[in-house]
């Protein structure tokens, strides 16, 4: 059964780095837009980074460009998000999400039905 489970969150000082992982069993060998979304209480869900499981590219939200890197290890059924130069605005609950699709954007992930459990990231300044 396909499932998503994010892990790796924690507390970090501003300017620091953190890497998240997501077990993505059942998603990596079919056509999915898969990636990371961020939820902050009182704010709309935000698409952070997305990658197409069949290859062809990755996409980033404006706040993540140049600082975050998304990666997919098909052999391990694992999705990653490597985050550098973190700031307080990166604080939130991060979920991995997937949408069955032949195209991929971060906006597509915002409405994903499959999102699994999240992991909390807290950046202190």
mmCIF file of C-alpha atoms in Angstrom:
data_model
loop_
_atom_site.group_PDB
_atom_site.id
_atom_site.type_symbol
_atom_site.label_atom_id
_atom_site.label_comp_id
_atom_site.label_asym_id
_atom_site.label_seq_id
_atom_site.Cartn_x
_atom_site.Cartn_y
_atom_site.Cartn_z
ATOM 1 C CA UNK A 1 0.000 0.000 0.000
ATOM 2 C CA UNK A 2 1.369 3.417 -0.945
ATOM 3 C CA UNK A 3 2.294 5.602 1.967
ATOM 4 C CA UNK A 4 4.161 8.792 2.751
ATOM 5 C CA UNK A 5 5.945 9.481 6.021
ATOM 6 C CA UNK A 6 8.129 12.529 6.589
ATOM 7 C CA UNK A 7 10.922 12.639 9.141
ATOM 8 C CA UNK A 8 14.043 14.576 10.006
ATOM 9 C CA UNK A 9 12.581 17.770 11.365
ATOM 10 C CA UNK A 10 13.964 19.544 14.389
ATOM 11 C CA UNK A 11 15.141 22.832 15.804
ATOM 12 C CA UNK A 12 17.977 24.739 14.212
ATOM 13 C CA UNK A 13 19.521 28.185 14.436
ATOM 14 C CA UNK A 14 19.008 30.647 11.620
ATOM 15 C CA UNK A 15 21.638 30.126 8.955
ATOM 16 C CA UNK A 16 21.843 26.429 9.669
ATOM 17 C CA UNK A 17 20.926 23.379 7.615
ATOM 18 C CA UNK A 18 18.536 20.496 7.953
ATOM 19 C CA UNK A 19 17.617 17.551 5.772
ATOM 20 C CA UNK A 20 14.215 15.915 5.660
ATOM 21 C CA UNK A 21 13.395 12.441 4.448
ATOM 22 C CA UNK A 22 10.160 10.890 3.291
ATOM 23 C CA UNK A 23 9.440 7.231 2.823
ATOM 24 C CA UNK A 24 7.547 7.160 -0.463
ATOM 25 C CA UNK A 25 6.815 3.500 -0.976
ATOM 26 C CA UNK A 26 4.326 3.008 -3.783
ATOM 27 C CA UNK A 27 4.981 6.337 -5.480
ATOM 28 C CA UNK A 28 8.436 6.274 -6.979
ATOM 29 C CA UNK A 29 7.851 3.867 -9.859
ATOM 30 C CA UNK A 30 4.702 5.446 -11.252
ATOM 31 C CA UNK A 31 3.957 8.846 -12.758
ATOM 32 C CA UNK A 32 3.656 11.219 -9.817
ATOM 33 C CA UNK A 33 4.470 14.786 -8.985
ATOM 34 C CA UNK A 34 5.975 14.340 -5.531
ATOM 35 C CA UNK A 35 7.506 16.839 -3.180
ATOM 36 C CA UNK A 36 7.236 18.945 -0.077
ATOM 37 C CA UNK A 37 4.625 21.320 1.228
ATOM 38 C CA UNK A 38 4.758 23.499 4.316
ATOM 39 C CA UNK A 39 1.956 24.344 6.678
ATOM 40 C CA UNK A 40 2.072 27.174 9.207
ATOM 41 C CA UNK A 41 -0.910 27.747 11.520
ATOM 42 C CA UNK A 42 -3.018 30.605 10.222
ATOM 43 C CA UNK A 43 -1.396 30.583 6.799
ATOM 44 C CA UNK A 44 -2.172 28.844 3.556
ATOM 45 C CA UNK A 45 -0.385 25.666 2.646
ATOM 46 C CA UNK A 46 2.743 26.407 0.597
ATOM 47 C CA UNK A 47 4.410 24.300 -2.060
ATOM 48 C CA UNK A 48 8.115 24.168 -1.251
ATOM 49 C CA UNK A 49 9.682 21.812 -3.792
ATOM 50 C CA UNK A 50 8.513 19.240 -6.306
ATOM 51 C CA UNK A 51 10.052 16.572 -8.474
ATOM 52 C CA UNK A 52 8.603 14.361 -11.173
ATOM 53 C CA UNK A 53 9.064 10.672 -10.477
ATOM 54 C CA UNK A 54 9.599 9.787 -14.132
ATOM 55 C CA UNK A 55 12.496 12.246 -14.425
ATOM 56 C CA UNK A 56 12.715 15.574 -16.180
ATOM 57 C CA UNK A 57 13.182 18.194 -13.549
ATOM 58 C CA UNK A 58 12.424 19.768 -10.227
ATOM 59 C CA UNK A 59 10.575 22.875 -9.163
ATOM 60 C CA UNK A 60 10.862 25.190 -6.179
ATOM 61 C CA UNK A 61 8.694 27.744 -4.464
ATOM 62 C CA UNK A 62 10.123 31.264 -4.406
ATOM 63 C CA UNK A 63 11.221 30.988 -0.776
ATOM 64 C CA UNK A 64 13.132 27.782 -1.441
ATOM 65 C CA UNK A 65 14.986 28.722 -4.617
ATOM 66 C CA UNK A 66 18.743 28.747 -4.192
ATOM 67 C CA UNK A 67 18.579 27.337 -0.665
ATOM 68 C CA UNK A 68 16.747 24.023 -0.824
ATOM 69 C CA UNK A 69 17.390 20.948 -2.931
ATOM 70 C CA UNK A 70 14.917 18.164 -3.563
ATOM 71 C CA UNK A 71 16.101 14.689 -4.449
ATOM 72 C CA UNK A 72 14.465 11.341 -5.111
ATOM 73 C CA UNK A 73 16.152 7.985 -4.572
ATOM 74 C CA UNK A 74 14.012 5.529 -6.490
ATOM 75 C CA UNK A 75 15.957 2.493 -5.286
ATOM 76 C CA UNK A 76 15.295 3.444 -1.667
ATOM 77 C CA UNK A 77 11.767 4.786 -2.280
ATOM 78 C CA UNK A 78 12.867 7.892 -0.435
ATOM 79 C CA UNK A 79 12.356 11.569 -1.082
ATOM 80 C CA UNK A 80 14.686 14.158 0.424
ATOM 81 C CA UNK A 81 14.704 17.868 1.052
ATOM 82 C CA UNK A 82 18.065 19.413 1.854
ATOM 83 C CA UNK A 83 17.596 22.849 3.376
ATOM 84 C CA UNK A 84 20.398 25.387 3.747
ATOM 85 C CA UNK A 85 20.584 28.951 5.070
ATOM 86 C CA UNK A 86 17.413 28.453 7.036
ATOM 87 C CA UNK A 87 15.569 31.435 8.447
ATOM 88 C CA UNK A 88 12.668 31.917 10.827
ATOM 89 C CA UNK A 89 10.174 32.027 7.959
ATOM 90 C CA UNK A 90 11.033 28.431 7.115
ATOM 91 C CA UNK A 91 9.446 27.348 10.394
ATOM 92 C CA UNK A 92 6.446 25.089 9.931
ATOM 93 C CA UNK A 93 5.257 21.549 9.541
ATOM 94 C CA UNK A 94 6.632 19.929 6.426
ATOM 95 C CA UNK A 95 4.711 17.222 4.641
ATOM 96 C CA UNK A 96 5.664 15.145 1.690
ATOM 97 C CA UNK A 97 2.860 15.030 -0.830
ATOM 98 C CA UNK A 98 2.132 13.271 -4.080
ATOM 99 C CA UNK A 99 -0.257 13.767 -6.972
ATOM 100 C CA UNK A 100 -0.715 11.312 -9.813
ATOM 101 C CA UNK A 101 0.154 13.463 -12.808
ATOM 102 C CA UNK A 102 2.095 13.738 -16.042
ATOM 103 C CA UNK A 103 3.162 17.260 -15.100
ATOM 104 C CA UNK A 104 4.661 18.720 -11.981
ATOM 105 C CA UNK A 105 4.703 22.047 -10.156
ATOM 106 C CA UNK A 106 4.820 23.108 -6.523
ATOM 107 C CA UNK A 107 1.317 24.507 -6.913
ATOM 108 C CA UNK A 108 0.039 21.078 -7.886
ATOM 109 C CA UNK A 109 1.183 19.677 -4.557
ATOM 110 C CA UNK A 110 -0.780 22.205 -2.520
ATOM 111 C CA UNK A 111 -4.017 20.379 -3.222
ATOM 112 C CA UNK A 112 -2.528 16.895 -2.866
ATOM 113 C CA UNK A 113 -4.769 14.349 -1.236
ATOM 114 C CA UNK A 114 -1.834 12.089 -0.366
ATOM 115 C CA UNK A 115 0.354 13.863 2.168
ATOM 116 C CA UNK A 116 1.086 11.560 5.081
ATOM 117 C CA UNK A 117 2.346 12.645 8.470
ATOM 118 C CA UNK A 118 4.380 15.811 8.756
ATOM 119 C CA UNK A 119 7.579 16.746 10.519
ATOM 120 C CA UNK A 120 8.111 19.987 12.422
ATOM 121 C CA UNK A 121 10.926 22.373 11.529
ATOM 122 C CA UNK A 122 11.647 25.231 13.898
ATOM 123 C CA UNK A 123 14.217 27.871 13.035
ATOM 124 C CA UNK A 124 15.216 30.271 15.759
ATOM 125 C CA UNK A 125 16.840 33.607 15.067
#
